[in-house]
Amino acid sequence: MADTKTYQMTREGFEELEAELDNLKLVKRAEVVERIKVARSYGDLSENSEYEAAKDEQAFVEGRIATVETMIRNAEIVDNTGVKSNEVALGKTVTFVEVGEDEKETYKIVGSAEADPFNGKISNESPIAAALIGRKTGDTVMIPLPVGEMEVKIVKVSSK
């Protein structure tokens, strides 16, 4: 039997996945079934774009339900109680500045299942997070980039 992938995540990320699963099963699934029923009433299914779109959406919703169920089933909720307050870890927010620059960047480090870079949440598997995890406030860290690397100084680490 192949090893099952575990999905490291914060308690908050786990609860968000549970809420998404409830919404998919109780709301989205019913909405799609209703759209299919309405589209069927239009007659000839071979040239019915509403029916095809609804069936495509149904496939997407069912696929997402399966994915979320797998992530929840194989979730590993990370506990940071033993991690020092100034140490970068999953679930912590880190602020750093590129050496020689003034602009600070702040990210919350989360599991890959809950990553959302546009909202300041980066995966613990990303090059930035991987380089920062285990480091502390005041440390200078080299982060590998597709071309070269970037040197940053950790300014702040918080549990928020």
CSV table of N, CA, C and O in Angstrom, one decimal, residues 1-102:
chain,number,residue,atom,x,y,z
A,1,MET,N,0.8,-1.2,0.0
A,1,MET,CA,0.0,0.0,0.0
A,1,MET,C,0.9,1.2,0.0
A,1,MET,O,1.8,1.3,0.7
A,2,ALA,N,0.6,2.2,-0.8
A,2,ALA,CA,1.3,3.4,-0.9
A,2,ALA,C,1.2,4.3,0.3
A,2,ALA,O,0.1,4.2,1.0
A,3,ASP,N,2.2,5.1,0.6
A,3,ASP,CA,2.1,6.0,1.8
A,3,ASP,C,1.0,7.0,1.5
A,3,ASP,O,0.9,7.5,0.4
A,4,THR,N,0.2,7.3,2.5
A,4,THR,CA,-0.9,8.3,2.3
A,4,THR,C,-0.3,9.7,2.6
A,4,THR,O,0.4,9.8,3.6
A,5,LYS,N,-0.5,10.6,1.8
A,5,LYS,CA,0.0,12.0,2.0
A,5,LYS,C,-0.7,12.6,3.1
A,5,LYS,O,-2.0,12.5,3.2
A,6,THR,N,0.0,13.2,4.1
A,6,THR,CA,-0.7,13.9,5.1
A,6,THR,C,-0.7,15.4,4.8
A,6,THR,O,0.2,15.9,4.0
A,7,TYR,N,-1.6,16.1,5.3
A,7,TYR,CA,-1.8,17.5,5.0
A,7,TYR,C,-1.6,18.3,6.3
A,7,TYR,O,-2.5,18.3,7.1
A,8,GLN,N,-0.4,18.9,6.5
A,8,GLN,CA,-0.2,19.7,7.7
A,8,GLN,C,-1.0,20.9,7.6
A,8,GLN,O,-1.1,21.6,6.5
A,9,MET,N,-1.6,21.3,8.7
A,9,MET,CA,-2.4,22.5,8.7
A,9,MET,C,-2.6,23.1,10.1
A,9,MET,O,-2.4,22.3,11.0
A,10,THR,N,-3.1,24.3,10.1
A,10,THR,CA,-3.4,24.9,11.4
A,10,THR,C,-4.8,24.5,11.8
A,10,THR,O,-5.6,24.0,11.0
A,11,ARG,N,-5.2,24.7,13.1
A,11,ARG,CA,-6.5,24.4,13.5
A,11,ARG,C,-7.5,25.2,12.7
A,11,ARG,O,-8.6,24.7,12.3
A,12,GLU,N,-7.2,26.5,12.5
A,12,GLU,CA,-8.0,27.4,11.7
A,12,GLU,C,-8.3,26.9,10.3
A,12,GLU,O,-9.4,26.8,9.8
A,13,GLY,N,-7.2,26.4,9.7
A,13,GLY,CA,-7.3,25.9,8.3
A,13,GLY,C,-8.2,24.6,8.3
A,13,GLY,O,-8.9,24.4,7.3
A,14,PHE,N,-8.0,23.8,9.3
A,14,PHE,CA,-8.9,22.5,9.4
A,14,PHE,C,-10.3,22.9,9.5
A,14,PHE,O,-11.2,22.3,8.8
A,15,GLU,N,-10.6,23.9,10.3
A,15,GLU,CA,-12.0,24.3,10.5
A,15,GLU,C,-12.6,25.0,9.2
A,15,GLU,O,-13.8,24.8,8.9
A,16,GLU,N,-11.7,25.7,8.5
A,16,GLU,CA,-12.2,26.3,7.2
A,16,GLU,C,-12.5,25.2,6.2
A,16,GLU,O,-13.5,25.3,5.4
A,17,LEU,N,-11.7,24.1,6.2
A,17,LEU,CA,-12.0,23.0,5.3
A,17,LEU,C,-13.3,22.3,5.6
A,17,LEU,O,-14.1,22.0,4.7
A,18,GLU,N,-13.5,22.1,6.9
A,18,GLU,CA,-14.8,21.5,7.3
A,18,GLU,C,-16.0,22.4,6.9
A,18,GLU,O,-17.0,21.8,6.4
A,19,ALA,N,-15.9,23.7,7.1
A,19,ALA,CA,-16.9,24.6,6.7
A,19,ALA,C,-17.1,24.5,5.1
A,19,ALA,O,-18.3,24.5,4.7
A,20,GLU,N,-16.0,24.5,4.4
A,20,GLU,CA,-16.1,24.4,2.9
A,20,GLU,C,-16.8,23.1,2.5
A,20,GLU,O,-17.7,23.1,1.6
A,21,LEU,N,-16.5,22.0,3.2
A,21,LEU,CA,-17.1,20.7,2.9
A,21,LEU,C,-18.6,20.7,3.2
A,21,LEU,O,-19.4,20.3,2.3
A,22,ASP,N,-19.0,21.3,4.3
A,22,ASP,CA,-20.4,21.4,4.6
A,22,ASP,C,-21.1,22.2,3.5
A,22,ASP,O,-22.2,21.9,3.1
A,23,ASN,N,-20.6,23.4,3.1
A,23,ASN,CA,-21.1,24.2,2.1
A,23,ASN,C,-21.3,23.5,0.8
A,23,ASN,O,-22.3,23.6,0.1
A,24,LEU,N,-20.2,22.8,0.4
A,24,LEU,CA,-20.3,22.0,-0.9
A,24,LEU,C,-21.4,21.0,-0.8
A,24,LEU,O,-22.1,20.8,-1.8
A,25,LYS,N,-21.5,20.2,0.3
A,25,LYS,CA,-22.4,19.1,0.3
A,25,LYS,C,-23.9,19.6,0.5
A,25,LYS,O,-24.8,19.0,-0.1
A,26,LEU,N,-24.0,20.6,1.4
A,26,LEU,CA,-25.4,21.0,1.7
A,26,LEU,C,-26.0,22.1,0.8
A,26,LEU,O,-27.2,22.2,0.7
A,27,VAL,N,-25.1,23.0,0.2
A,27,VAL,CA,-25.6,24.1,-0.6
A,27,VAL,C,-25.3,23.9,-2.0
A,27,VAL,O,-26.2,23.9,-2.9
A,28,LYS,N,-24.0,23.8,-2.4
A,28,LYS,CA,-23.6,23.8,-3.8
A,28,LYS,C,-24.1,22.6,-4.5
A,28,LYS,O,-24.6,22.7,-5.6
A,29,ARG,N,-24.1,21.4,-3.9
A,29,ARG,CA,-24.6,20.2,-4.5
A,29,ARG,C,-26.0,20.4,-4.9
A,29,ARG,O,-26.5,20.1,-6.0
A,30,ALA,N,-26.8,20.9,-4.0
A,30,ALA,CA,-28.3,21.1,-4.2
A,30,ALA,C,-28.5,22.1,-5.3
A,30,ALA,O,-29.4,22.0,-6.1
A,31,GLU,N,-27.7,23.2,-5.3
A,31,GLU,CA,-27.9,24.2,-6.3
A,31,GLU,C,-27.6,23.6,-7.7
A,31,GLU,O,-28.3,23.9,-8.7
A,32,VAL,N,-26.6,22.8,-7.8
A,32,VAL,CA,-26.2,22.2,-9.1
A,32,VAL,C,-27.3,21.2,-9.6
A,32,VAL,O,-27.7,21.2,-10.8
A,33,VAL,N,-27.8,20.5,-8.7
A,33,VAL,CA,-28.9,19.5,-9.0
A,33,VAL,C,-30.1,20.3,-9.5
A,33,VAL,O,-30.7,19.9,-10.5
A,34,GLU,N,-30.4,21.4,-8.9
A,34,GLU,CA,-31.5,22.2,-9.3
A,34,GLU,C,-31.3,22.8,-10.7
A,34,GLU,O,-32.2,22.8,-11.6
A,35,ARG,N,-30.0,23.3,-11.0
A,35,ARG,CA,-29.7,23.8,-12.3
A,35,ARG,C,-29.8,22.7,-13.4
A,35,ARG,O,-30.3,23.0,-14.5
A,36,ILE,N,-29.4,21.5,-13.1
A,36,ILE,CA,-29.5,20.4,-14.0
A,36,ILE,C,-31.0,20.1,-14.3
A,36,ILE,O,-31.4,19.9,-15.5
A,37,LYS,N,-31.8,20.1,-13.3
A,37,LYS,CA,-33.3,19.8,-13.4
A,37,LYS,C,-33.9,20.9,-14.3
A,37,LYS,O,-34.7,20.6,-15.2
A,38,VAL,N,-33.6,22.2,-14.1
A,38,VAL,CA,-34.1,23.3,-14.9
A,38,VAL,C,-33.7,23.1,-16.3
A,38,VAL,O,-34.4,23.3,-17.3
A,39,ALA,N,-32.4,22.9,-16.5
A,39,ALA,CA,-31.8,22.8,-17.9
A,39,ALA,C,-32.4,21.6,-18.6
A,39,ALA,O,-32.7,21.7,-19.9
A,40,ARG,N,-32.7,20.5,-17.9
A,40,ARG,CA,-33.4,19.3,-18.6
A,40,ARG,C,-34.7,19.7,-19.1
A,40,ARG,O,-35.2,19.2,-20.1
A,41,SER,N,-35.4,20.6,-18.4
A,41,SER,CA,-36.8,21.0,-18.8
A,41,SER,C,-36.8,21.8,-20.1
A,41,SER,O,-37.8,21.9,-20.7
A,42,TYR,N,-35.6,22.2,-20.6
A,42,TYR,CA,-35.5,23.0,-21.8
A,42,TYR,C,-35.6,22.1,-23.1
A,42,TYR,O,-35.6,22.6,-24.2
A,43,GLY,N,-35.6,20.8,-22.8
A,43,GLY,CA,-35.7,19.9,-24.0
A,43,GLY,C,-34.4,19.2,-24.4
A,43,GLY,O,-33.6,18.8,-23.6
A,44,ASP,N,-34.2,19.2,-25.7
A,44,ASP,CA,-33.1,18.5,-26.4
A,44,ASP,C,-31.7,18.7,-25.6
A,44,ASP,O,-31.2,19.8,-25.7
A,45,LEU,N,-31.2,17.7,-25.0
A,45,LEU,CA,-30.0,17.8,-24.2
A,45,LEU,C,-28.7,17.9,-25.1
A,45,LEU,O,-27.7,18.4,-24.7
A,46,SER,N,-28.8,17.4,-26.4
A,46,SER,CA,-27.7,17.4,-27.2
A,46,SER,C,-27.2,18.8,-27.6
A,46,SER,O,-26.0,19.0,-27.9
A,47,GLU,N,-28.1,19.8,-27.6
A,47,GLU,CA,-27.7,21.2,-27.9
A,47,GLU,C,-28.0,22.1,-26.8
A,47,GLU,O,-28.3,23.3,-27.0
A,48,ASN,N,-28.0,21.6,-25.6
A,48,ASN,CA,-28.4,22.4,-24.4
A,48,ASN,C,-27.1,22.8,-23.6
A,48,ASN,O,-26.6,22.1,-22.8
A,49,SER,N,-26.7,24.1,-23.8
A,49,SER,CA,-25.4,24.5,-23.2
A,49,SER,C,-25.6,24.7,-21.7
A,49,SER,O,-24.7,24.5,-20.9
A,50,GLU,N,-26.8,25.1,-21.2
A,50,GLU,CA,-27.1,25.2,-19.8
A,50,GLU,C,-26.9,23.9,-19.1
A,50,GLU,O,-26.3,23.8,-18.0
A,51,TYR,N,-27.4,22.8,-19.8
A,51,TYR,CA,-27.3,21.5,-19.2
A,51,TYR,C,-25.8,21.1,-19.1
A,51,TYR,O,-25.3,20.6,-18.1
A,52,GLU,N,-25.1,21.3,-20.2
A,52,GLU,CA,-23.6,20.9,-20.2
A,52,GLU,C,-22.9,21.7,-19.1
A,52,GLU,O,-22.0,21.1,-18.4
A,53,ALA,N,-23.1,23.0,-19.0
A,53,ALA,CA,-22.5,23.8,-18.0
A,53,ALA,C,-22.8,23.3,-16.6
A,53,ALA,O,-21.9,23.2,-15.7
A,54,ALA,N,-24.0,23.0,-16.4
A,54,ALA,CA,-24.4,22.5,-15.0
A,54,ALA,C,-23.8,21.1,-14.7
A,54,ALA,O,-23.3,20.9,-13.6
A,55,LYS,N,-23.7,20.2,-15.8
A,55,LYS,CA,-23.0,18.9,-15.6
A,55,LYS,C,-21.5,19.1,-15.3
A,55,LYS,O,-21.0,18.4,-14.5
A,56,ASP,N,-20.9,20.1,-16.0
A,56,ASP,CA,-19.5,20.4,-15.7
A,56,ASP,C,-19.3,20.9,-14.3
A,56,ASP,O,-18.4,20.5,-13.6
A,57,GLU,N,-20.2,21.8,-13.9
A,57,GLU,CA,-20.1,22.3,-12.5
A,57,GLU,C,-20.3,21.2,-11.5
A,57,GLU,O,-19.7,21.1,-10.5
A,58,GLN,N,-21.2,20.3,-11.8
A,58,GLN,CA,-21.5,19.1,-10.9
A,58,GLN,C,-20.2,18.3,-10.8
A,58,GLN,O,-19.8,17.9,-9.6
A,59,ALA,N,-19.5,18.1,-11.9
A,59,ALA,CA,-18.3,17.3,-11.8
A,59,ALA,C,-17.2,18.0,-11.0
A,59,ALA,O,-16.5,17.4,-10.2
A,60,PHE,N,-17.1,19.4,-11.1
A,60,PHE,CA,-16.2,20.1,-10.3
A,60,PHE,C,-16.5,20.0,-8.9
A,60,PHE,O,-15.6,19.8,-8.0
A,61,VAL,N,-17.8,20.2,-8.5
A,61,VAL,CA,-18.2,20.2,-7.1
A,61,VAL,C,-17.9,18.8,-6.5
A,61,VAL,O,-17.4,18.7,-5.4
A,62,GLU,N,-18.3,17.8,-7.2
A,62,GLU,CA,-18.0,16.4,-6.7
A,62,GLU,C,-16.5,16.1,-6.5
A,62,GLU,O,-16.1,15.5,-5.6
A,63,GLY,N,-15.7,16.6,-7.5
A,63,GLY,CA,-14.3,16.5,-7.4
A,63,GLY,C,-13.7,17.2,-6.2
A,63,GLY,O,-12.8,16.7,-5.5
A,64,ARG,N,-14.2,18.4,-6.0
A,64,ARG,CA,-13.7,19.2,-4.8
A,64,ARG,C,-14.2,18.6,-3.5
A,64,ARG,O,-13.4,18.6,-2.6
A,65,ILE,N,-15.4,18.0,-3.5
A,65,ILE,CA,-15.8,17.3,-2.2
A,65,ILE,C,-14.9,16.2,-1.9
A,65,ILE,O,-14.4,16.0,-0.8
A,66,ALA,N,-14.5,15.4,-2.9
A,66,ALA,CA,-13.6,14.3,-2.7
A,66,ALA,C,-12.2,14.8,-2.2
A,66,ALA,O,-11.6,14.2,-1.3
A,67,THR,N,-11.7,15.8,-2.9
A,67,THR,CA,-10.4,16.4,-2.5
A,67,THR,C,-10.4,16.9,-1.0
A,67,THR,O,-9.5,16.6,-0.2
A,68,VAL,N,-11.5,17.6,-0.7
A,68,VAL,CA,-11.6,18.2,0.7
A,68,VAL,C,-11.7,17.0,1.7
A,68,VAL,O,-11.1,17.1,2.8
A,69,GLU,N,-12.5,16.0,1.4
A,69,GLU,CA,-12.7,14.9,2.3
A,69,GLU,C,-11.4,14.2,2.5
A,69,GLU,O,-11.0,13.8,3.7
A,70,THR,N,-10.6,14.1,1.5
A,70,THR,CA,-9.2,13.4,1.6
A,70,THR,C,-8.3,14.3,2.5
A,70,THR,O,-7.6,13.8,3.4
A,71,MET,N,-8.3,15.6,2.3
A,71,MET,CA,-7.5,16.5,3.1
A,71,MET,C,-7.9,16.4,4.6
A,71,MET,O,-7.0,16.4,5.4
A,72,ILE,N,-9.2,16.4,4.8
A,72,ILE,CA,-9.7,16.3,6.2
A,72,ILE,C,-9.3,15.0,6.9
A,72,ILE,O,-8.8,14.9,8.0
A,73,ARG,N,-9.5,13.9,6.1
A,73,ARG,CA,-9.2,12.6,6.6
A,73,ARG,C,-7.7,12.4,6.9
A,73,ARG,O,-7.3,11.7,7.9
A,74,ASN,N,-6.9,13.1,6.1
A,74,ASN,CA,-5.4,12.9,6.3
A,74,ASN,C,-4.8,14.2,6.9
A,74,ASN,O,-3.6,14.4,6.7
A,75,ALA,N,-5.6,15.0,7.6
A,75,ALA,CA,-5.1,16.2,8.2
A,75,ALA,C,-4.1,15.9,9.4
A,75,ALA,O,-4.4,15.0,10.1
A,76,GLU,N,-3.1,16.7,9.5
A,76,GLU,CA,-2.2,16.7,10.6
A,76,GLU,C,-2.2,18.1,11.2
A,76,GLU,O,-1.6,19.0,10.6
A,77,ILE,N,-2.9,18.3,12.2
A,77,ILE,CA,-3.0,19.6,12.8
A,77,ILE,C,-1.7,19.9,13.6
A,77,ILE,O,-1.4,19.1,14.5
A,78,VAL,N,-1.0,21.0,13.3
A,78,VAL,CA,0.2,21.3,13.9
A,78,VAL,C,0.0,22.0,15.2
A,78,VAL,O,-0.7,23.0,15.3
A,79,ASP,N,0.7,21.6,16.2
A,79,ASP,CA,0.6,22.2,17.6
A,79,ASP,C,2.0,22.9,17.8
A,79,ASP,O,3.0,22.2,17.8
A,80,ASN,N,1.9,24.2,18.0
A,80,ASN,CA,3.1,25.0,18.2
A,80,ASN,C,3.4,25.3,19.7
A,80,ASN,O,4.2,26.1,20.0
A,81,THR,N,2.8,24.5,20.6
A,81,THR,CA,3.0,24.8,22.0
A,81,THR,C,4.5,24.7,22.5
A,81,THR,O,4.9,25.5,23.3
A,82,GLY,N,5.3,23.9,21.9
A,82,GLY,CA,6.7,23.7,22.2
A,82,GLY,C,7.6,24.6,21.5
A,82,GLY,O,8.8,24.6,21.7
A,83,VAL,N,7.1,25.4,20.6
A,83,VAL,CA,7.9,26.3,19.7
A,83,VAL,C,8.1,27.7,20.4
A,83,VAL,O,7.2,28.2,21.0
A,84,LYS,N,9.3,28.2,20.5
A,84,LYS,CA,9.6,29.5,21.1
A,84,LYS,C,8.8,30.6,20.4
A,84,LYS,O,8.6,30.5,19.2
A,85,SER,N,8.4,31.6,21.1
A,85,SER,CA,7.6,32.7,20.6
A,85,SER,C,8.2,33.4,19.4
A,85,SER,O,7.6,33.9,18.6
A,86,ASN,N,9.6,33.5,19.4
A,86,ASN,CA,10.3,34.2,18.3
A,86,ASN,C,10.8,33.3,17.2
A,86,ASN,O,11.5,33.7,16.4
A,87,GLU,N,10.3,32.1,17.2
A,87,GLU,CA,10.7,31.1,16.2
A,87,GLU,C,9.7,30.9,15.1
A,87,GLU,O,8.5,30.8,15.4
A,88,VAL,N,10.1,30.9,13.8
A,88,VAL,CA,9.2,30.8,12.7
A,88,VAL,C,8.8,29.3,12.6
A,88,VAL,O,9.6,28.4,12.7
A,89,ALA,N,7.4,29.1,12.5
A,89,ALA,CA,6.9,27.8,12.4
A,89,ALA,C,5.5,27.8,11.7
A,89,ALA,O,5.0,28.9,11.5
A,90,LEU,N,5.0,26.7,11.4
A,90,LEU,CA,3.7,26.6,10.8
A,90,LEU,C,2.7,27.2,11.7
A,90,LEU,O,2.7,27.0,12.9
A,91,GLY,N,1.8,28.1,11.2
A,91,GLY,CA,0.8,28.7,12.0
A,91,GLY,C,1.2,30.1,12.5
A,91,GLY,O,0.4,30.8,13.1
A,92,LYS,N,2.5,30.4,12.3
A,92,LYS,CA,3.0,31.7,12.8
A,92,LYS,C,3.0,32.7,11.7
A,92,LYS,O,3.1,32.3,10.5
A,93,THR,N,3.0,34.0,12.0
A,93,THR,CA,3.1,35.1,11.1
A,93,THR,C,4.5,35.6,11.2
A,93,THR,O,5.0,35.9,12.3
A,94,VAL,N,5.2,35.8,10.0
A,94,VAL,CA,6.6,36.3,10.0
A,94,VAL,C,6.7,37.5,9.2
A,94,VAL,O,6.1,37.6,8.1
A,95,THR,N,7.4,38.5,9.7
A,95,THR,CA,7.6,39.8,9.0
A,95,THR,C,9.1,39.8,8.7
A,95,THR,O,9.9,39.6,9.6
A,96,PHE,N,9.5,40.1,7.4
A,96,PHE,CA,10.9,40.2,7.1
A,96,PHE,C,11.1,41.3,6.1
A,96,PHE,O,10.2,41.8,5.5
A,97,VAL,N,12.4,41.7,6.0
A,97,VAL,CA,12.8,42.7,5.0
A,97,VAL,C,14.0,42.2,4.2
A,97,VAL,O,14.9,41.6,4.8
A,98,GLU,N,14.0,42.5,2.9
A,98,GLU,CA,15.1,42.1,2.1
A,98,GLU,C,16.3,43.0,2.5
A,98,GLU,O,16.1,44.2,2.7
A,99,VAL,N,17.4,42.4,2.7
A,99,VAL,CA,18.6,43.2,3.1
A,99,VAL,C,18.9,44.2,2.1
A,99,VAL,O,18.9,44.0,0.9
A,100,GLY,N,19.0,45.5,2.6
A,100,GLY,CA,19.3,46.6,1.7
A,100,GLY,C,18.0,47.3,1.2
A,100,GLY,O,18.1,48.3,0.5
A,101,GLU,N,16.9,46.8,1.6
A,101,GLU,CA,15.6,47.4,1.2
A,101,GLU,C,14.9,47.9,2.5
A,101,GLU,O,15.3,47.6,3.6
A,102,ASP,N,13.8,48.6,2.3
A,102,ASP,CA,13.0,49.2,3.4
A,102,ASP,C,11.6,48.5,3.6
A,102,ASP,O,11.1,48.5,4.6
